[in-house]
Short mmCIF file of C-alpha atoms and ligand atoms in Angstrom, two decimals:
data_model
loop_
_atom_site.label_atom_id
_atom_site.label_comp_id
_atom_site.label_asym_id
_atom_site.label_seq_id
_atom_site.Cartn_x
_atom_site.Cartn_y
_atom_site.Cartn_z
CA UNK V 1 -0.34 -0.32 0.43
CA UNK V 2 2.21 2.73 1.15
CA UNK V 3 4.49 1.88 -2.36
CA UNK V 4 1.91 2.06 -4.42
CA UNK V 5 1.40 5.38 -2.75
CA UNK V 6 4.75 5.77 -3.11
CA UNK V 7 4.29 6.26 -6.69
CA UNK V 8 2.18 9.02 -6.31
CA UNK V 9 4.15 11.50 -5.33
CA UNK V 10 8.25 12.94 -6.38
CA UNK V 11 8.98 13.03 -2.60
CA UNK V 12 11.55 10.95 -1.94
CA UNK V 13 11.72 8.82 1.57
CA UNK V 14 14.82 10.18 2.67
CA UNK V 15 13.98 12.94 2.28
CA UNK V 16 9.67 12.73 4.14
CA UNK V 17 11.71 11.22 6.49
CA UNK V 18 13.75 13.92 7.39
CA UNK V 19 10.96 16.58 6.91
CA UNK V 20 8.91 14.21 10.00
CA UNK V 21 12.11 14.35 11.71
CA UNK V 22 12.15 18.46 11.57
CA UNK V 23 8.81 18.33 12.63
CA UNK V 24 9.63 16.44 15.62
CA UNK V 25 12.21 18.62 16.20
CA UNK V 26 9.78 21.51 15.93
CA UNK V 27 7.64 19.86 18.28
CA UNK V 28 10.23 19.08 21.09
CA UNK V 29 11.56 22.40 20.50
CA UNK V 30 7.86 23.86 21.28
CA UNK V 31 7.42 21.55 25.36
CA UNK V 32 11.10 23.24 25.97
CA UNK V 33 9.63 27.05 24.95
CA UNK V 34 7.52 26.19 27.33
CA UNK V 35 8.82 24.62 29.89
CA UNK V 36 11.01 27.73 30.00
CA UNK V 37 7.97 30.07 29.65
CA UNK V 38 6.59 27.98 32.62
CA UNK V 39 10.59 28.44 35.05
CA UNK V 40 10.39 31.70 34.40
CA UNK V 41 7.12 32.95 35.62
CA UNK V 42 7.70 30.86 38.51
CA UNK V 43 10.77 32.53 39.55
CA UNK V 44 9.80 35.71 38.83
CA UNK V 45 11.05 36.50 35.22
CA UNK V 46 7.66 37.81 34.04
CA UNK V 47 8.52 39.07 30.42
CA UNK V 48 10.92 36.35 29.63
CA UNK V 49 8.53 33.63 30.18
CA UNK V 50 6.46 35.82 28.17
CA UNK V 51 9.40 36.14 25.68
CA UNK V 52 9.64 32.23 25.58
CA UNK V 53 5.15 31.84 25.53
CA UNK V 54 6.06 34.03 21.83
CA UNK V 55 8.22 31.33 21.04
CA UNK V 56 6.34 28.33 22.29
CA UNK V 57 3.77 30.05 19.62
CA UNK V 58 6.36 30.22 16.13
CA UNK V 59 7.71 26.71 17.26
CA UNK V 60 4.57 25.24 16.47
CA UNK V 61 3.89 27.80 13.47
CA UNK V 62 7.23 26.36 11.79
CA UNK V 63 6.36 22.95 12.69
CA UNK V 64 2.70 23.23 10.76
CA UNK V 65 4.56 24.57 7.90
CA UNK V 66 6.48 21.99 7.31
CA UNK V 67 3.71 18.72 8.59
CA UNK V 68 1.32 20.70 5.33
CA UNK V 69 4.45 20.90 3.28
CA UNK V 70 4.23 16.95 3.68
CA UNK V 71 0.77 16.68 2.69
CA UNK V 72 0.97 19.11 -0.45
CA UNK V 73 3.56 17.28 -1.70
CA UNK V 74 1.54 14.29 -1.19
CA UNK V 75 4.18 12.65 1.50
CA UNK V 76 3.01 11.26 4.91
CA UNK V 77 3.39 13.53 7.99
CA UNK V 78 3.74 11.94 10.77
CA UNK V 79 1.97 13.57 14.02
CA UNK V 80 4.93 13.82 16.17
CA UNK V 81 5.73 11.90 19.63
CA UNK V 82 7.44 14.67 21.44
CA UNK V 83 10.35 13.64 24.44
CA UNK V 84 9.49 14.63 27.75
CA UNK V 85 11.77 18.57 28.00
CA UNK V 86 13.54 19.58 31.00
CA UNK V 87 11.26 21.17 33.27
CA UNK V 88 14.45 23.30 35.84
CA UNK V 89 17.37 25.56 35.39
CA UNK V 90 19.94 26.12 37.17
CA UNK V 91 20.29 29.93 36.70
CA UNK V 92 18.30 32.19 34.63
CA UNK V 93 21.39 32.81 32.49
CA UNK V 94 21.20 28.89 31.56
CA UNK V 95 17.53 29.11 30.50
CA UNK V 96 19.08 31.19 27.54
CA UNK V 97 22.59 29.59 26.84
CA UNK V 98 20.05 26.43 27.00
CA UNK V 99 18.20 28.17 24.02
CA UNK V 100 20.65 29.71 22.22
CA UNK V 101 22.17 25.61 21.98
CA UNK V 102 18.77 24.55 21.17
CA UNK V 103 18.86 27.20 17.84
CA UNK V 104 22.12 26.27 16.77
CA UNK V 105 21.03 22.85 16.64
CA UNK V 106 17.94 24.13 14.56
CA UNK V 107 19.72 26.10 12.19
CA UNK V 108 22.35 22.98 11.75
CA UNK V 109 19.41 20.63 11.32
CA UNK V 110 17.87 22.43 8.49
CA UNK V 111 21.20 22.71 6.79
CA UNK V 112 21.16 18.80 6.51
CA UNK V 113 17.73 18.85 5.03
CA UNK V 114 18.97 21.56 2.45
CA UNK V 115 21.69 19.53 2.03
CA UNK V 116 20.01 16.41 1.16
CA UNK V 117 16.79 17.58 -1.11
CA UNK V 118 19.79 19.11 -3.36
CA UNK V 119 21.94 15.86 -3.20
CA UNK V 120 18.73 14.19 -4.21
CA UNK V 121 17.90 17.16 -7.43
CA UNK V 122 14.43 18.03 -4.97
CA UNK V 123 14.31 21.29 -5.48
CA UNK V 124 11.10 21.67 -4.17
CA UNK V 125 12.16 20.66 -0.70
CA UNK V 126 15.40 23.27 -1.37
CA UNK V 127 13.06 26.04 -2.35
CA UNK V 128 10.54 25.74 0.50
CA UNK V 129 13.48 25.40 3.50
CA UNK V 130 14.59 29.04 2.30
CA UNK V 131 12.31 30.72 4.57
CA UNK V 132 13.81 28.11 7.59
CA UNK V 133 17.25 29.17 6.53
CA UNK V 134 16.24 32.61 6.97
CA UNK V 135 13.52 32.13 10.07
CA UNK V 136 17.25 30.65 11.56
CA UNK V 137 19.55 33.86 11.23
CA UNK V 138 16.67 35.68 13.63
CA UNK V 139 16.02 33.02 15.60
CA UNK V 140 19.66 32.49 17.14
CA UNK V 141 20.13 36.86 16.27
CA UNK V 142 17.63 36.64 18.97
CA UNK V 143 18.71 34.22 21.57
CA UNK V 144 22.10 35.85 21.03
CA UNK V 145 21.08 39.61 21.57
CA UNK V 146 19.23 37.41 25.33
CA UNK V 147 22.70 36.54 27.38
CA UNK V 148 24.36 39.57 25.76
CA UNK V 149 21.85 41.41 27.59
CA UNK V 150 23.41 39.45 30.24
CA UNK V 151 26.56 41.24 30.14
CA UNK V 152 25.62 44.49 29.01
CA UNK V 153 23.35 44.85 32.34
CA UNK V 154 25.55 42.78 34.59
CA UNK V 155 23.20 40.26 37.20
CA UNK V 156 24.54 41.79 40.20
CA UNK V 157 21.83 44.44 41.75
CA UNK V 158 18.46 44.81 40.32
CA UNK V 159 20.14 43.56 36.91
CA UNK V 160 18.28 40.30 36.13
CA UNK V 161 15.18 42.85 37.01
CA UNK V 162 16.75 44.85 34.16
CA UNK V 163 17.00 42.44 32.01
CA UNK V 164 13.98 40.83 32.26
CA UNK V 165 12.78 43.66 30.96
CA UNK V 166 14.16 44.47 27.73
CA UNK V 167 14.58 40.63 26.77
CA UNK V 168 10.29 40.72 27.35
CA UNK V 169 11.36 43.70 24.05
CA UNK V 170 12.26 40.83 21.99
CA UNK V 171 10.78 39.78 18.49
CA UNK V 172 7.44 41.13 19.22
CA UNK V 173 7.13 41.72 23.04
CA UNK V 174 6.09 45.35 23.93
CA UNK V 175 6.99 45.06 27.25
FE1 LIG O 1 11.68 26.64 14.74
FE2 LIG O 1 13.36 28.60 16.43
O1 LIG O 1 13.36 26.50 15.57
#
């Protein structure tokens, strides 16, 4: 059955697997950001919590973009299983370090799919992923900016209060 259906699409199985893995990675990113939003909220960093909630929404949008693309090109989109994500963080700063690391992993993963698409002469998928390549430049830039704020403001005294306030302005925040 699967083989018969396979003949009706130009999407190669290898690319379909990579795209479904990316759906899962974006779902996991959304779950991670929810955990970060919760950690920030219960530790008094309300603007950062709102920032992570916005990030979580964006990751779900990324997930749905890829999910819908798989459907459009006649593939089998798989509803992702999300593994348990870390709920606790040792420090305020470490939350943002983890977020940057996570964005860098997503960039690398997107790049690997672009490379595979090119190798398989799947130019439709390569063109589709162009949006994600550009989006990751922004995502990493935001994540790096949060860490710069820790450095330029400093955590001592009321530092963390002001860091939280500035983070609230990033990525569409009106804080
Ligand atoms: Fe969808 Fe932040 O990567």
